[in-house]
């Protein structure tokens, strides 16, 4: 682990805060601490979007004590990944692994700055793979790595490494009743992180494909008879009890051209059943603009399947 520790950094989010409750004067102060991983010799650092969200400025502190003001290259709230750039010499980028080779029960190491304690290492195992869940910060964890290695506040953005010292995930969130570690930590798979980072470095943002529609972002609505009756009154047919309701259509977009309209119900995408809004997000998260998707949907009493080309979200 000695070769990986120099790649782990502490990240201070700076914000304007009032000097006191009774004063209108403000000052710049550190209001949150997270972790990050150096991923290139030119000074690119990966962390979580929620670590640097709404920051007035960001300071990156290296393990050797040096500090640098960082520039935000790009940030993606969907994947909860952000890329920073520091102008630093003599830095050590981490070696990135392949999370597809991980196995449940394999030993892993969480590295970061929990609760402000820099260069902290905790050991555990891969508890589960392919965990998909929405997080409290509004992002979505898709096919995440679950671990019982101790992950606490401040670990966000740090590395989850295999025993070879390769980064296989970026620590993102914990499931806890008290805000502390209870052995349920989650990391974003490094293969997904690399895709987002590549997009940010090339385009300044992560790129996602969309059929050009918006959905009703609430779970379980179609299970309620009153909701289905309301849709029936609007379109003249009773909708199915499961699926994702279309809220709005982008004029001239792929969905409209394919005949999908407001209050239609999306049932499947590429053979994957869409029971709730999270299923819809999960079906699209790996799609890029120009990719194609086969969509099965209900519309005014009829079920149809169409194939359409996605545009940029």
GROMACS .gro file of C-alpha atoms in nm:
model
  313
    1UNK     CA    1   0.000   0.000   0.000
    2UNK     CA    2   0.303   0.229   0.029
    3UNK     CA    3   0.295   0.304  -0.341
    4UNK     CA    4  -0.075   0.398  -0.333
    5UNK     CA    5  -0.080   0.622  -0.024
    6UNK     CA    6   0.102   0.912  -0.202
    7UNK     CA    7  -0.182   0.913  -0.457
    8UNK     CA    8  -0.449   0.972  -0.191
    9UNK     CA    9  -0.525   1.337  -0.114
   10UNK     CA   10  -0.740   1.539   0.121
   11UNK     CA   11  -0.984   1.786  -0.030
   12UNK     CA   12  -1.108   2.099   0.148
   13UNK     CA   13  -1.420   2.268   0.012
   14UNK     CA   14  -1.405   2.646   0.061
   15UNK     CA   15  -1.717   2.859   0.094
   16UNK     CA   16  -1.813   3.211   0.193
   17UNK     CA   17  -1.938   3.210   0.553
   18UNK     CA   18  -2.047   3.483   0.791
   19UNK     CA   19  -1.790   3.592   1.048
   20UNK     CA   20  -2.057   3.575   1.316
   21UNK     CA   21  -2.432   3.543   1.354
   22UNK     CA   22  -2.470   3.920   1.398
   23UNK     CA   23  -2.228   4.025   1.122
   24UNK     CA   24  -2.282   4.074   0.751
   25UNK     CA   25  -1.911   4.038   0.686
   26UNK     CA   26  -1.802   3.713   0.529
   27UNK     CA   27  -1.482   3.520   0.501
   28UNK     CA   28  -1.360   3.223   0.301
   29UNK     CA   29  -1.337   2.913   0.517
   30UNK     CA   30  -1.315   2.536   0.478
   31UNK     CA   31  -1.665   2.396   0.528
   32UNK     CA   32  -1.613   2.031   0.435
   33UNK     CA   33  -1.342   1.775   0.394
   34UNK     CA   34  -1.331   1.482   0.159
   35UNK     CA   35  -1.081   1.263  -0.019
   36UNK     CA   36  -0.948   1.227  -0.371
   37UNK     CA   37  -0.719   1.017  -0.589
   38UNK     CA   38  -0.445   1.146  -0.820
   39UNK     CA   39  -0.504   0.974  -1.155
   40UNK     CA   40  -0.253   1.141  -1.389
   41UNK     CA   41   0.104   1.274  -1.369
   42UNK     CA   42  -0.026   1.608  -1.500
   43UNK     CA   43  -0.224   1.663  -1.179
   44UNK     CA   44  -0.577   1.539  -1.240
   45UNK     CA   45  -0.757   1.434  -0.923
   46UNK     CA   46  -1.079   1.234  -0.902
   47UNK     CA   47  -1.325   1.287  -0.618
   48UNK     CA   48  -1.700   1.287  -0.559
   49UNK     CA   49  -1.928   1.553  -0.705
   50UNK     CA   50  -2.090   1.604  -0.364
   51UNK     CA   51  -1.749   1.677  -0.208
   52UNK     CA   52  -1.695   1.988  -0.425
   53UNK     CA   53  -2.057   2.083  -0.497
   54UNK     CA   54  -2.126   2.459  -0.460
   55UNK     CA   55  -1.766   2.523  -0.354
   56UNK     CA   56  -1.624   2.877  -0.370
   57UNK     CA   57  -1.284   2.715  -0.406
   58UNK     CA   58  -1.111   2.383  -0.349
   59UNK     CA   59  -0.778   2.309  -0.184
   60UNK     CA   60  -0.604   1.975  -0.237
   61UNK     CA   61  -0.360   1.861   0.032
   62UNK     CA   62  -0.109   1.593  -0.058
   63UNK     CA   63   0.018   1.328   0.177
   64UNK     CA   64   0.358   1.499   0.195
   65UNK     CA   65   0.200   1.815   0.339
   66UNK     CA   66   0.192   2.030   0.025
   67UNK     CA   67  -0.130   2.215  -0.057
   68UNK     CA   68  -0.258   2.342  -0.392
   69UNK     CA   69  -0.557   2.540  -0.508
   70UNK     CA   70  -0.745   2.319  -0.749
   71UNK     CA   71  -0.936   2.401  -1.067
   72UNK     CA   72  -1.262   2.219  -1.127
   73UNK     CA   73  -1.236   2.056  -1.471
   74UNK     CA   74  -1.585   1.909  -1.461
   75UNK     CA   75  -1.838   1.750  -1.233
   76UNK     CA   76  -2.118   1.500  -1.289
   77UNK     CA   77  -2.403   1.484  -1.037
   78UNK     CA   78  -2.547   1.166  -1.190
   79UNK     CA   79  -2.242   0.948  -1.128
   80UNK     CA   80  -2.120   1.161  -0.833
   81UNK     CA   81  -1.779   1.204  -0.995
   82UNK     CA   82  -1.576   1.525  -1.024
   83UNK     CA   83  -1.235   1.593  -1.179
   84UNK     CA   84  -0.995   1.854  -1.037
   85UNK     CA   85  -0.662   1.982  -1.169
   86UNK     CA   86  -0.366   2.089  -0.958
   87UNK     CA   87  -0.040   2.238  -1.081
   88UNK     CA   88   0.199   2.016  -0.889
   89UNK     CA   89   0.525   1.839  -0.968
   90UNK     CA   90   0.663   1.517  -0.828
   91UNK     CA   91   0.325   1.357  -0.776
   92UNK     CA   92   0.235   0.989  -0.790
   93UNK     CA   93  -0.072   0.885  -0.991
   94UNK     CA   94  -0.257   0.576  -0.872
   95UNK     CA   95  -0.263   0.255  -1.070
   96UNK     CA   96  -0.619   0.183  -1.179
   97UNK     CA   97  -0.748  -0.173  -1.178
   98UNK     CA   98  -1.043  -0.353  -1.334
   99UNK     CA   99  -1.350  -0.387  -1.111
  100UNK     CA  100  -1.497  -0.654  -1.340
  101UNK     CA  101  -1.243  -0.897  -1.196
  102UNK     CA  102  -1.355  -0.844  -0.834
  103UNK     CA  103  -1.516  -1.130  -0.647
  104UNK     CA  104  -1.737  -1.133  -0.338
  105UNK     CA  105  -1.523  -1.213  -0.035
  106UNK     CA  106  -1.208  -1.061  -0.186
  107UNK     CA  107  -1.002  -0.839   0.046
  108UNK     CA  108  -1.012  -0.465  -0.028
  109UNK     CA  109  -0.870  -0.153   0.134
  110UNK     CA  110  -1.047   0.182   0.180
  111UNK     CA  111  -0.811   0.481   0.179
  112UNK     CA  112  -0.888   0.844   0.249
  113UNK     CA  113  -0.937   1.107   0.514
  114UNK     CA  114  -1.231   1.003   0.734
  115UNK     CA  115  -1.337   1.271   0.985
  116UNK     CA  116  -1.028   1.472   0.890
  117UNK     CA  117  -0.774   1.202   0.979
  118UNK     CA  118  -0.550   1.199   0.673
  119UNK     CA  119  -0.386   0.890   0.523
  120UNK     CA  120  -0.625   0.651   0.696
  121UNK     CA  121  -0.643   0.291   0.579
  122UNK     CA  122  -0.914   0.040   0.666
  123UNK     CA  123  -0.942  -0.320   0.552
  124UNK     CA  124  -1.246  -0.532   0.470
  125UNK     CA  125  -1.391  -0.753   0.203
  126UNK     CA  126  -1.614  -0.711  -0.099
  127UNK     CA  127  -1.952  -0.776   0.062
  128UNK     CA  128  -2.152  -0.765  -0.260
  129UNK     CA  129  -2.128  -0.657  -0.622
  130UNK     CA  130  -2.364  -0.487  -0.865
  131UNK     CA  131  -2.551  -0.290  -0.600
  132UNK     CA  132  -2.768  -0.022  -0.761
  133UNK     CA  133  -2.935   0.240  -0.543
  134UNK     CA  134  -3.012   0.611  -0.532
  135UNK     CA  135  -2.799   0.803  -0.284
  136UNK     CA  136  -2.887   1.083  -0.044
  137UNK     CA  137  -2.693   1.340  -0.250
  138UNK     CA  138  -2.914   1.289  -0.556
  139UNK     CA  139  -2.678   1.073  -0.760
  140UNK     CA  140  -2.736   0.713  -0.861
  141UNK     CA  141  -2.500   0.428  -0.779
  142UNK     CA  142  -2.512   0.174  -1.060
  143UNK     CA  143  -2.359  -0.171  -1.016
  144UNK     CA  144  -2.168  -0.042  -0.714
  145UNK     CA  145  -1.923  -0.227  -0.491
  146UNK     CA  146  -2.043  -0.294  -0.138
  147UNK     CA  147  -1.776  -0.337   0.129
  148UNK     CA  148  -1.752  -0.375   0.504
  149UNK     CA  149  -1.423  -0.183   0.514
  150UNK     CA  150  -1.479   0.111   0.747
  151UNK     CA  151  -1.595   0.412   0.545
  152UNK     CA  152  -1.689   0.730   0.732
  153UNK     CA  153  -1.758   1.094   0.655
  154UNK     CA  154  -1.452   1.232   0.478
  155UNK     CA  155  -1.377   0.904   0.302
  156UNK     CA  156  -1.593   1.020   0.010
  157UNK     CA  157  -1.384   1.044  -0.305
  158UNK     CA  158  -1.108   0.822  -0.171
  159UNK     CA  159  -0.987   0.494  -0.310
  160UNK     CA  160  -1.113   0.143  -0.269
  161UNK     CA  161  -0.815  -0.072  -0.366
  162UNK     CA  162  -0.748  -0.441  -0.418
  163UNK     CA  163  -0.460  -0.620  -0.248
  164UNK     CA  164  -0.234  -0.542  -0.545
  165UNK     CA  165  -0.267  -0.172  -0.468
  166UNK     CA  166  -0.485  -0.100  -0.772
  167UNK     CA  167  -0.783   0.134  -0.738
  168UNK     CA  168  -1.100  -0.062  -0.814
  169UNK     CA  169  -1.353   0.193  -0.691
  170UNK     CA  170  -1.409   0.545  -0.561
  171UNK     CA  171  -1.572   0.553  -0.218
  172UNK     CA  172  -1.904   0.732  -0.244
  173UNK     CA  173  -2.161   0.668   0.026
  174UNK     CA  174  -2.254   0.470   0.336
  175UNK     CA  175  -2.576   0.319   0.461
  176UNK     CA  176  -2.608   0.415   0.825
  177UNK     CA  177  -2.864   0.501   1.093
  178UNK     CA  178  -2.624   0.727   1.282
  179UNK     CA  179  -2.401   0.880   1.012
  180UNK     CA  180  -2.110   0.654   1.100
  181UNK     CA  181  -1.969   0.331   0.966
  182UNK     CA  182  -2.180   0.022   1.028
  183UNK     CA  183  -2.013  -0.198   0.769
  184UNK     CA  184  -2.224  -0.088   0.473
  185UNK     CA  185  -2.007   0.121   0.246
  186UNK     CA  186  -2.039   0.164  -0.129
  187UNK     CA  187  -1.791   0.254  -0.400
  188UNK     CA  188  -1.836   0.358  -0.763
  189UNK     CA  189  -1.674   0.096  -0.990
  190UNK     CA  190  -1.350   0.228  -1.136
  191UNK     CA  191  -1.446   0.121  -1.491
  192UNK     CA  192  -1.748   0.353  -1.471
  193UNK     CA  193  -1.534   0.625  -1.313
  194UNK     CA  194  -1.287   0.606  -1.601
  195UNK     CA  195  -1.564   0.648  -1.855
  196UNK     CA  196  -1.694   0.961  -1.680
  197UNK     CA  197  -1.343   1.102  -1.635
  198UNK     CA  198  -1.262   1.045  -2.002
  199UNK     CA  199  -1.580   1.231  -2.101
  200UNK     CA  200  -1.503   1.522  -1.868
  201UNK     CA  201  -1.145   1.557  -1.992
  202UNK     CA  202  -1.254   1.540  -2.356
  203UNK     CA  203  -1.586   1.726  -2.351
  204UNK     CA  204  -1.592   1.910  -2.017
  205UNK     CA  205  -1.891   1.706  -1.903
  206UNK     CA  206  -2.019   1.351  -1.881
  207UNK     CA  207  -2.232   1.261  -2.183
  208UNK     CA  208  -2.548   1.054  -2.158
  209UNK     CA  209  -2.796   0.945  -2.421
  210UNK     CA  210  -3.166   1.022  -2.387
  211UNK     CA  211  -3.477   0.950  -2.595
  212UNK     CA  212  -3.585   1.311  -2.544
  213UNK     CA  213  -3.848   1.278  -2.276
  214UNK     CA  214  -3.902   1.340  -1.908
  215UNK     CA  215  -4.063   1.095  -1.672
  216UNK     CA  216  -4.270   1.133  -1.358
  217UNK     CA  217  -4.003   1.083  -1.095
  218UNK     CA  218  -4.218   0.914  -0.831
  219UNK     CA  219  -4.233   0.546  -0.746
  220UNK     CA  220  -4.551   0.340  -0.722
  221UNK     CA  221  -4.794   0.583  -0.881
  222UNK     CA  222  -4.939   0.332  -1.126
  223UNK     CA  223  -5.016   0.092  -0.842
  224UNK     CA  224  -5.275   0.345  -0.722
  225UNK     CA  225  -5.613   0.304  -0.890
  226UNK     CA  226  -5.692   0.674  -0.853
  227UNK     CA  227  -5.386   0.763  -1.061
  228UNK     CA  228  -5.473   0.509  -1.329
  229UNK     CA  229  -5.833   0.638  -1.341
  230UNK     CA  230  -5.702   0.992  -1.384
  231UNK     CA  231  -5.485   0.885  -1.679
  232UNK     CA  232  -5.781   0.693  -1.825
  233UNK     CA  233  -5.992   1.009  -1.815
  234UNK     CA  234  -5.719   1.197  -2.002
  235UNK     CA  235  -5.628   0.943  -2.273
  236UNK     CA  236  -5.937   0.721  -2.293
  237UNK     CA  237  -5.779   0.392  -2.177
  238UNK     CA  238  -5.673   0.235  -1.848
  239UNK     CA  239  -5.291   0.218  -1.818
  240UNK     CA  240  -5.099  -0.081  -1.678
  241UNK     CA  241  -5.028  -0.102  -1.306
  242UNK     CA  242  -4.650  -0.098  -1.353
  243UNK     CA  243  -4.417   0.113  -1.562
  244UNK     CA  244  -4.282   0.467  -1.588
  245UNK     CA  245  -4.515   0.753  -1.675
  246UNK     CA  246  -4.401   0.998  -1.943
  247UNK     CA  247  -4.437   1.354  -1.812
  248UNK     CA  248  -4.314   1.560  -2.108
  249UNK     CA  249  -4.178   1.514  -2.459
  250UNK     CA  250  -3.907   1.721  -2.624
  251UNK     CA  251  -4.046   1.862  -2.950
  252UNK     CA  252  -3.878   1.701  -3.247
  253UNK     CA  253  -3.685   1.456  -3.031
  254UNK     CA  254  -3.647   1.081  -3.088
  255UNK     CA  255  -3.934   0.989  -2.856
  256UNK     CA  256  -4.180   1.219  -3.032
  257UNK     CA  257  -4.070   1.091  -3.373
  258UNK     CA  258  -4.124   0.735  -3.250
  259UNK     CA  259  -4.480   0.814  -3.143
  260UNK     CA  260  -4.428   0.835  -2.766
  261UNK     CA  261  -4.642   1.100  -2.600
  262UNK     CA  262  -4.731   1.251  -2.264
  263UNK     CA  263  -4.898   1.011  -2.018
  264UNK     CA  264  -4.775   0.710  -2.213
  265UNK     CA  265  -4.616   0.442  -1.996
  266UNK     CA  266  -4.267   0.306  -2.062
  267UNK     CA  267  -4.259  -0.070  -2.000
  268UNK     CA  268  -3.919  -0.196  -2.117
  269UNK     CA  269  -3.592  -0.067  -2.256
  270UNK     CA  270  -3.361  -0.310  -2.436
  271UNK     CA  271  -3.549  -0.597  -2.276
  272UNK     CA  272  -3.513  -0.461  -1.922
  273UNK     CA  273  -3.842  -0.415  -1.738
  274UNK     CA  274  -3.908  -0.061  -1.614
  275UNK     CA  275  -4.100  -0.085  -1.289
  276UNK     CA  276  -3.998   0.251  -1.144
  277UNK     CA  277  -3.803   0.569  -1.230
  278UNK     CA  278  -3.477   0.422  -1.101
  279UNK     CA  279  -3.505   0.138  -1.354
  280UNK     CA  280  -3.529   0.402  -1.628
  281UNK     CA  281  -3.216   0.582  -1.506
  282UNK     CA  282  -3.031   0.251  -1.477
  283UNK     CA  283  -3.126   0.153  -1.833
  284UNK     CA  284  -2.982   0.477  -1.974
  285UNK     CA  285  -2.676   0.537  -1.758
  286UNK     CA  286  -2.440   0.352  -1.993
  287UNK     CA  287  -2.594   0.494  -2.310
  288UNK     CA  288  -2.416   0.760  -2.510
  289UNK     CA  289  -2.553   1.003  -2.769
  290UNK     CA  290  -2.593   0.814  -3.095
  291UNK     CA  291  -2.656   0.479  -2.930
  292UNK     CA  292  -2.981   0.302  -3.007
  293UNK     CA  293  -3.244   0.177  -2.766
  294UNK     CA  294  -3.543  -0.052  -2.813
  295UNK     CA  295  -3.836   0.081  -2.612
  296UNK     CA  296  -4.164  -0.094  -2.537
  297UNK     CA  297  -4.439   0.141  -2.423
  298UNK     CA  298  -4.813   0.160  -2.363
  299UNK     CA  299  -5.006   0.434  -2.539
  300UNK     CA  300  -5.382   0.485  -2.527
  301UNK     CA  301  -5.461   0.117  -2.481
  302UNK     CA  302  -5.200  -0.026  -2.720
  303UNK     CA  303  -4.853  -0.167  -2.652
  304UNK     CA  304  -4.584  -0.083  -2.906
  305UNK     CA  305  -4.211  -0.144  -2.948
  306UNK     CA  306  -3.987   0.103  -3.129
  307UNK     CA  307  -3.615   0.147  -3.182
  308UNK     CA  308  -3.476   0.497  -3.166
  309UNK     CA  309  -3.142   0.678  -3.173
  310UNK     CA  310  -3.057   0.862  -2.853
  311UNK     CA  311  -2.950   1.224  -2.836
  312UNK     CA  312  -2.738   1.399  -2.574
  313UNK     CA  313  -2.908   1.454  -2.243
   0.00000   0.00000   0.00000
